[in-house]
C-alpha positions as a LaTeX table, in Angstrom:
\begin{tabular}{lrrr}
\hline
Residue & $x$ (\AA) & $y$ (\AA) & $z$ (\AA) \\
\hline
Met1 & $-1.49$ & 22.16 & $-20.96$ \\
Ala2 & 1.27 & 24.30 & $-19.43$ \\
Ser3 & $-0.49$ & 24.27 & $-16.06$ \\
Lys4 & $-0.27$ & 20.47 & $-15.75$ \\
Arg5 & 2.10 & 18.91 & $-13.26$ \\
Asp6 & 5.02 & 16.85 & $-14.48$ \\
Tyr7 & 3.96 & 13.20 & $-14.88$ \\
Tyr8 & 7.13 & 11.90 & $-13.24$ \\
Glu9 & 6.54 & 14.16 & $-10.25$ \\
Ile10 & 2.95 & 12.92 & $-9.94$ \\
Leu11 & 4.08 & 9.28 & $-9.63$ \\
Gly12 & 7.16 & 10.14 & $-7.57$ \\
Val13 & 9.70 & 8.65 & $-10.00$ \\
Asp14 & 12.50 & 10.11 & $-12.14$ \\
Lys15 & 12.99 & 9.87 & $-15.87$ \\
Lys16 & 15.38 & 6.94 & $-15.50$ \\
Ala17 & 12.74 & 4.82 & $-13.73$ \\
Ser18 & 12.18 & 1.36 & $-15.20$ \\
Glu19 & 8.80 & 0.04 & $-16.33$ \\
Ala20 & 8.61 & $-2.00$ & $-13.12$ \\
Asp21 & 9.36 & 1.09 & $-11.01$ \\
Ile22 & 6.67 & 3.10 & $-12.79$ \\
Lys23 & 4.16 & 0.27 & $-12.36$ \\
Ala24 & 4.97 & $-0.11$ & $-8.66$ \\
Ala25 & 4.72 & 3.64 & $-8.08$ \\
Tyr26 & 1.34 & 3.71 & $-9.81$ \\
Arg27 & $-0.01$ & 0.87 & $-7.66$ \\
Lys28 & 1.09 & 2.64 & $-4.51$ \\
Met29 & $-0.34$ & 6.03 & $-5.48$ \\
Ala30 & $-3.59$ & 4.53 & $-6.82$ \\
Leu31 & $-4.27$ & 2.68 & $-3.59$ \\
Lys32 & $-3.39$ & 5.73 & $-1.52$ \\
Trp33 & $-5.62$ & 8.18 & $-3.37$ \\
His34 & $-8.66$ & 6.26 & $-4.58$ \\
Pro35 & $-11.78$ & 8.07 & $-3.32$ \\
Asp36 & $-13.12$ & 5.26 & $-1.13$ \\
Arg37 & $-10.07$ & 5.64 & 1.11 \\
Asn38 & $-10.37$ & 9.41 & 1.33 \\
Ala39 & $-13.94$ & 9.92 & 2.45 \\
Asp40 & $-13.04$ & 13.17 & 4.25 \\
Asn41 & $-11.73$ & 14.71 & 1.03 \\
Lys42 & $-13.39$ & 12.70 & $-1.72$ \\
Lys43 & $-13.47$ & 15.49 & $-4.29$ \\
Gly44 & $-9.78$ & 16.21 & $-3.85$ \\
Ala45 & $-8.96$ & 12.48 & $-3.99$ \\
Glu46 & $-10.96$ & 12.11 & $-7.22$ \\
Glu47 & $-8.91$ & 14.84 & $-8.87$ \\
Lys48 & $-5.68$ & 13.38 & $-7.53$ \\
Phe49 & $-6.59$ & 9.89 & $-8.74$ \\
Lys50 & $-7.52$ & 11.20 & $-12.16$ \\
Glu51 & $-4.13$ & 12.91 & $-12.34$ \\
Ile52 & $-2.33$ & 9.70 & $-11.29$ \\
Asn53 & $-4.13$ & 7.64 & $-13.94$ \\
Glu54 & $-3.33$ & 10.20 & $-16.60$ \\
Ala55 & 0.35 & 10.12 & $-15.70$ \\
Tyr56 & 0.46 & 6.33 & $-15.77$ \\
Gln57 & $-1.33$ & 6.11 & $-19.11$ \\
Val58 & 1.52 & 8.09 & $-20.66$ \\
Leu59 & 4.57 & 6.80 & $-18.78$ \\
Ser60 & 3.59 & 3.13 & $-19.08$ \\
Asp61 & 3.43 & 3.34 & $-22.87$ \\
Lys62 & 6.85 & 3.42 & $-24.54$ \\
Gln63 & 5.76 & 5.52 & $-27.52$ \\
Lys64 & 3.79 & 8.03 & $-25.44$ \\
Lys65 & 6.59 & 8.22 & $-22.89$ \\
Gln66 & 9.13 & 8.95 & $-25.61$ \\
Ser67 & 6.91 & 11.73 & $-26.99$ \\
Tyr68 & 6.39 & 13.15 & $-23.52$ \\
Asp69 & 10.12 & 13.08 & $-22.71$ \\
Gln70 & 10.80 & 15.01 & $-25.92$ \\
Phe71 & 7.92 & 17.49 & $-26.05$ \\
Gly72 & 6.31 & 17.44 & $-22.59$ \\
His73 & 2.55 & 17.95 & $-22.35$ \\
Ala74 & 2.56 & 19.65 & $-25.75$ \\
Ala75 & 3.01 & 16.20 & $-27.30$ \\
Phe76 & $-0.64$ & 15.46 & $-26.59$ \\
Glu77 & $-2.24$ & 18.71 & $-27.65$ \\
Asn78 & $-4.37$ & 18.61 & $-30.79$ \\
Gly79 & $-2.12$ & 17.75 & $-33.68$ \\
Gly80 & 0.61 & 16.32 & $-31.44$ \\
Gly81 & 1.79 & 12.73 & $-31.22$ \\
Gly82 & 0.95 & 10.03 & $-28.74$ \\
Gly83 & $-2.42$ & 8.69 & $-29.83$ \\
Ala84 & $-5.46$ & 9.31 & $-31.98$ \\
Ala85 & $-5.69$ & 13.05 & $-32.65$ \\
Gly86 & $-2.99$ & 13.57 & $-30.06$ \\
Asn87 & $-5.06$ & 12.03 & $-27.27$ \\
Pro88 & $-2.98$ & 9.72 & $-25.07$ \\
Phe89 & $-6.13$ & 8.11 & $-23.72$ \\
Ala90 & $-7.75$ & 7.06 & $-26.97$ \\
Gly91 & $-9.51$ & 3.74 & $-26.59$ \\
Gly92 & $-9.93$ & 3.99 & $-22.81$ \\
Phe93 & $-13.04$ & 3.38 & $-20.74$ \\
Arg94 & $-14.67$ & 6.23 & $-18.83$ \\
Thr95 & $-16.80$ & 6.08 & $-15.71$ \\
Gly96 & $-17.67$ & 9.38 & $-14.04$ \\
Pro97 & $-14.57$ & 11.55 & $-13.72$ \\
Phe98 & $-12.18$ & 8.61 & $-14.19$ \\
Gln99 & $-10.73$ & 7.02 & $-17.26$ \\
Trp100 & $-9.30$ & 3.52 & $-17.37$ \\
Ser101 & $-7.80$ & 1.50 & $-20.16$ \\
Tyr102 & $-6.58$ & $-2.07$ & $-20.05$ \\
Gln103 & $-4.19$ & $-3.81$ & $-22.39$ \\
Ser104 & $-4.07$ & $-7.56$ & $-22.79$ \\
Ser105 & $-0.27$ & $-7.45$ & $-22.57$ \\
Ser106 & 1.01 & $-8.10$ & $-19.07$ \\
Asp107 & 3.26 & $-5.03$ & $-19.41$ \\
Gly108 & 0.19 & $-2.84$ & $-19.72$ \\
Asn109 & $-1.64$ & $-4.12$ & $-16.64$ \\
Pro110 & $-0.36$ & $-2.39$ & $-13.48$ \\
Phe111 & $-2.29$ & $-4.84$ & $-11.32$ \\
Glu112 & $-0.65$ & $-7.96$ & $-12.75$ \\
Gly113 & $-0.36$ & $-10.40$ & $-9.86$ \\
Phe114 & $-2.41$ & $-8.12$ & $-7.60$ \\
Gly115 & $-5.33$ & $-10.53$ & $-7.53$ \\
Gly116 & $-3.40$ & $-13.23$ & $-5.66$ \\
Asp117 & $-3.92$ & $-11.52$ & $-2.32$ \\
Ala118 & $-7.03$ & $-9.51$ & $-2.97$ \\
Gly119 & $-9.07$ & $-12.10$ & $-4.82$ \\
Phe120 & $-9.47$ & $-10.20$ & $-8.07$ \\
Gly121 & $-9.28$ & $-12.04$ & $-11.35$ \\
Asp122 & $-9.68$ & $-9.41$ & $-14.06$ \\
Pro123 & $-9.07$ & $-5.65$ & $-14.39$ \\
Phe124 & $-12.74$ & $-4.78$ & $-14.09$ \\
Asp125 & $-12.89$ & $-6.41$ & $-10.66$ \\
Ile126 & $-10.08$ & $-4.04$ & $-9.73$ \\
Phe127 & $-12.08$ & $-1.17$ & $-11.18$ \\
Glu128 & $-15.10$ & $-2.12$ & $-9.07$ \\
Gln129 & $-12.88$ & $-2.36$ & $-6.02$ \\
Phe130 & $-11.81$ & 1.24 & $-6.48$ \\
Phe131 & $-15.00$ & 2.89 & $-7.62$ \\
Gly132 & $-17.89$ & 0.63 & $-6.62$ \\
Gly133 & $-19.08$ & 0.43 & $-10.23$ \\
Ser134 & $-18.41$ & $-1.34$ & $-13.51$ \\
Ala135 & $-16.24$ & 0.09 & $-16.24$ \\
Gly136 & $-17.71$ & 1.75 & $-19.31$ \\
Gly137 & $-20.05$ & $-0.50$ & $-21.23$ \\
Phe138 & $-19.12$ & $-3.62$ & $-19.25$ \\
Asn139 & $-22.20$ & $-3.41$ & $-17.03$ \\
Arg140 & $-22.73$ & $-6.34$ & $-14.69$ \\
Gln141 & $-25.56$ & $-7.37$ & $-12.47$ \\
Arg142 & $-24.45$ & $-5.89$ & $-9.19$ \\
Lys143 & $-25.00$ & $-7.66$ & $-5.90$ \\
Pro144 & $-25.71$ & $-5.73$ & $-2.71$ \\
Arg145 & $-22.39$ & $-5.00$ & $-1.02$ \\
Tyr146 & $-21.85$ & $-4.80$ & 2.72 \\
Ser147 & $-18.82$ & $-3.69$ & 4.70 \\
Leu148 & $-17.48$ & $-5.67$ & 7.66 \\
Arg149 & $-14.98$ & $-3.93$ & 9.94 \\
Ile150 & $-12.52$ & $-6.23$ & 11.68 \\
Glu151 & $-9.49$ & $-5.83$ & 13.93 \\
Phe152 & $-5.99$ & $-5.69$ & 12.46 \\
Met153 & $-4.92$ & $-8.96$ & 14.08 \\
Glu154 & $-8.13$ & $-10.68$ & 12.99 \\
Ala155 & $-7.15$ & $-9.92$ & 9.40 \\
Val156 & $-3.62$ & $-11.20$ & 9.98 \\
Lys157 & $-4.60$ & $-14.42$ & 11.77 \\
Gly158 & $-8.04$ & $-15.08$ & 10.26 \\
Val159 & $-11.37$ & $-15.06$ & 12.05 \\
Glu160 & $-14.95$ & $-16.26$ & 11.73 \\
Lys161 & $-17.73$ & $-13.69$ & 12.17 \\
Thr162 & $-21.48$ & $-14.11$ & 12.51 \\
Val163 & $-23.48$ & $-11.32$ & 10.88 \\
Val164 & $-27.13$ & $-10.68$ & 10.06 \\
Ile165 & $-27.72$ & $-9.65$ & 6.45 \\
Gln166 & $-31.10$ & $-9.34$ & 4.76 \\
Gly167 & $-32.74$ & $-10.71$ & 7.90 \\
Lys168 & $-30.69$ & $-13.90$ & 7.95 \\
Glu169 & $-27.71$ & $-15.00$ & 9.99 \\
His170 & $-24.55$ & $-15.79$ & 8.06 \\
Lys171 & $-21.14$ & $-17.06$ & 9.12 \\
Ile172 & $-18.28$ & $-15.36$ & 7.35 \\
Lys173 & $-14.90$ & $-17.06$ & 7.46 \\
Ile174 & $-12.12$ & $-14.55$ & 6.87 \\
Pro175 & $-8.84$ & $-16.28$ & 5.96 \\
Ala176 & $-5.52$ & $-15.43$ & 7.56 \\
Gly177 & $-3.74$ & $-12.74$ & 5.57 \\
Ala178 & $-6.88$ & $-10.92$ & 4.43 \\
Ser179 & $-6.28$ & $-7.27$ & 3.63 \\
Glu180 & $-8.28$ & $-4.09$ & 3.28 \\
Gly181 & $-10.80$ & $-4.33$ & 0.44 \\
Val182 & $-10.90$ & $-8.14$ & 0.12 \\
Arg183 & $-14.34$ & $-9.24$ & $-1.03$ \\
Ile184 & $-16.13$ & $-12.39$ & 0.07 \\
Gln185 & $-18.79$ & $-13.57$ & $-2.34$ \\
Phe186 & $-22.17$ & $-15.06$ & $-1.42$ \\
Asp187 & $-24.98$ & $-16.07$ & $-3.75$ \\
Asp188 & $-27.05$ & $-12.94$ & $-3.13$ \\
Phe189 & $-24.55$ & $-10.39$ & $-1.83$ \\
Glu190 & $-20.89$ & $-9.72$ & $-1.18$ \\
Val191 & $-18.97$ & $-8.49$ & 1.85 \\
Thr192 & $-16.02$ & $-6.10$ & 1.68 \\
Ile193 & $-13.49$ & $-6.31$ & 4.49 \\
Asp194 & $-12.54$ & $-3.08$ & 6.27 \\
Val195 & $-9.48$ & $-3.47$ & 8.53 \\
Lys196 & $-8.89$ & $-1.23$ & 11.53 \\
Pro197 & $-5.37$ & 0.19 & 11.85 \\
Asp198 & $-3.11$ & $-1.14$ & 14.60 \\
Ala199 & $-1.42$ & 0.99 & 17.24 \\
Arg200 & 2.00 & $-0.60$ & 16.69 \\
Phe201 & 2.13 & $-2.52$ & 13.43 \\
Thr202 & 1.99 & $-1.03$ & 9.96 \\
Arg203 & 1.29 & $-3.37$ & 7.07 \\
Glu204 & 2.59 & $-3.21$ & 3.51 \\
Gly205 & 1.49 & $-6.24$ & 1.53 \\
Asn206 & 2.54 & $-9.24$ & 3.59 \\
Asp207 & 5.27 & $-7.37$ & 5.46 \\
Leu208 & 4.88 & $-5.70$ & 8.85 \\
Phe209 & 6.76 & $-2.70$ & 10.24 \\
Ile210 & 7.23 & $-1.52$ & 13.83 \\
Glu211 & 9.46 & 0.87 & 15.74 \\
Glu212 & 11.28 & $-0.30$ & 18.86 \\
Asp213 & 13.32 & 1.65 & 21.41 \\
Val214 & 16.89 & 0.49 & 22.10 \\
Pro215 & 18.77 & 1.71 & 25.21 \\
Leu216 & 21.85 & 3.75 & 24.37 \\
Val217 & 24.28 & 1.36 & 26.01 \\
Thr218 & 22.73 & $-1.65$ & 24.25 \\
Ala219 & 23.10 & 0.11 & 20.90 \\
Ile220 & 26.76 & 0.82 & 21.66 \\
Ile221 & 27.97 & $-2.50$ & 23.11 \\
Gly222 & 25.27 & $-4.87$ & 21.81 \\
Gly223 & 22.76 & $-7.02$ & 23.64 \\
Glu224 & 19.21 & $-8.25$ & 23.40 \\
Ile225 & 15.80 & $-6.59$ & 23.34 \\
Glu226 & 12.30 & $-8.04$ & 23.33 \\
Val227 & 10.17 & $-7.22$ & 20.30 \\
Pro228 & 6.50 & $-7.99$ & 19.64 \\
Thr229 & 5.34 & $-10.19$ & 16.79 \\
Val230 & 1.86 & $-11.14$ & 15.64 \\
Asn231 & 2.05 & $-14.17$ & 17.92 \\
Asn232 & 4.39 & $-13.87$ & 20.92 \\
Pro233 & 7.20 & $-11.48$ & 21.86 \\
Ile234 & 10.66 & $-12.75$ & 20.93 \\
Lys235 & 14.23 & $-11.92$ & 21.95 \\
Met236 & 16.24 & $-10.20$ & 19.24 \\
Lys237 & 19.98 & $-9.58$ & 19.21 \\
Val238 & 21.21 & $-6.03$ & 18.78 \\
Lys239 & 24.71 & $-5.87$ & 17.36 \\
Ala240 & 27.34 & $-3.57$ & 18.85 \\
Gly241 & 27.51 & $-0.17$ & 17.19 \\
Thr242 & 23.87 & $-0.16$ & 16.05 \\
Gln243 & 23.04 & 3.22 & 14.52 \\
Pro244 & 19.80 & 5.16 & 15.08 \\
Asn245 & 16.98 & 4.18 & 12.68 \\
Ser246 & 18.66 & 0.93 & 11.65 \\
Leu247 & 16.22 & $-1.49$ & 10.05 \\
Val248 & 16.30 & $-5.15$ & 11.05 \\
Arg249 & 14.36 & $-7.86$ & 9.19 \\
Leu250 & 12.93 & $-10.94$ & 10.86 \\
Arg251 & 12.10 & $-13.42$ & 8.12 \\
Gly252 & 8.76 & $-15.17$ & 8.22 \\
Glu253 & 7.35 & $-13.07$ & 11.08 \\
Gly254 & 4.94 & $-11.13$ & 8.89 \\
Val255 & 1.48 & $-11.78$ & 7.45 \\
Pro256 & 0.54 & $-15.19$ & 5.98 \\
His257 & 0.10 & $-15.22$ & 2.22 \\
Leu258 & $-3.61$ & $-15.24$ & 1.50 \\
Arg259 & $-3.20$ & $-17.87$ & $-1.20$ \\
Gly260 & $-0.23$ & $-20.13$ & $-0.98$ \\
His261 & 2.42 & $-20.94$ & 1.57 \\
Gly262 & 4.76 & $-18.81$ & 3.58 \\
Lys263 & 4.61 & $-15.45$ & 5.32 \\
Gly264 & 5.95 & $-11.98$ & 4.85 \\
Asp265 & 8.67 & $-10.46$ & 7.02 \\
Leu266 & 8.70 & $-8.24$ & 10.08 \\
Tyr267 & 10.86 & $-5.11$ & 9.89 \\
Ile268 & 11.95 & $-3.40$ & 13.11 \\
Arg269 & 13.09 & 0.22 & 13.00 \\
Leu270 & 15.49 & 0.66 & 15.94 \\
Lys271 & 15.15 & 3.99 & 17.73 \\
Val272 & 18.16 & 4.59 & 19.97 \\
Lys273 & 16.88 & 6.03 & 23.23 \\
Ile274 & 18.97 & 8.91 & 24.57 \\
Pro275 & 18.60 & 9.54 & 28.33 \\
Glu276 & 17.03 & 12.90 & 29.08 \\
Arg277 & 18.53 & 13.21 & 32.57 \\
Leu278 & 21.90 & 12.02 & 33.87 \\
Thr279 & 23.38 & 11.80 & 37.35 \\
Gly280 & 26.71 & 13.38 & 38.13 \\
Arg281 & 28.36 & 9.97 & 38.12 \\
Gln282 & 26.91 & 9.16 & 34.70 \\
Arg283 & 28.14 & 12.46 & 33.28 \\
Glu284 & 31.62 & 11.83 & 34.62 \\
Leu285 & 31.73 & 8.34 & 33.12 \\
Leu286 & 30.62 & 9.69 & 29.75 \\
Arg287 & 33.37 & 12.32 & 29.88 \\
Gln288 & 35.89 & 9.60 & 30.61 \\
Phe289 & 34.51 & 7.57 & 27.70 \\
Asp290 & 34.79 & 10.57 & 25.42 \\
Gln291 & 38.40 & 11.19 & 26.49 \\
Ala292 & 39.27 & 7.52 & 26.00 \\
Ser293 & 37.79 & 7.65 & 22.51 \\
\hline
\end{tabular}
């Protein structure tokens, strides 16, 4: 047990992290490392995901967390506390190298509310999303699953695609705000959406992030710059004295909520552009500015 990594380090949180912080960190790490998203290093991702689940199983349970904080990994060796026969994962479900347990309490479900955007209703739908299989003894009649790759902006704005599956033509309507991994159900099969990355926009939930250059003088004295959005470019004010890497939020300029009203926000990281070459006149003016300061 001594060779195991610290559970807090695995999830990227400290010992003072709240239950909500631990849950959020687990969601982020689970989505990042599940094997289907790491096809080039699937074996390594499987081990990483197993480690992440193990850490969450302990830190999300008050009693196990208390034991771990006091005794470390030794708390779960044979004869230790934290579960049946010292096993913190007693009562879990196992499929392949992964173990998953689900509690009916909302505090025990790290994907509470996750189904609103992704279309999942119960924890075993989440499990299938990650691993392409059903959990433990909860075997279901599986439909053939197909993957449909779409452009980033098609996922944001919605699109209708015509595809041929099982020798028949089908129209697939993808709603605005669809994200990676969303499944569309048909009577005889289901389609999983695969979204291409965008050159400029990065998506986190319903929020979008971009980086935008700001001329040095504009950052100092203020002004306007043009920034892209998912629809049309807009003019945005830059306040005087803007510092490098400042983050500006434009409300409602993000991704539409898949179910419900409203949109996420657009965040612009301002990169102050320093001139690489200056004329003699420009150098002299900057010296004068420095002296005046």
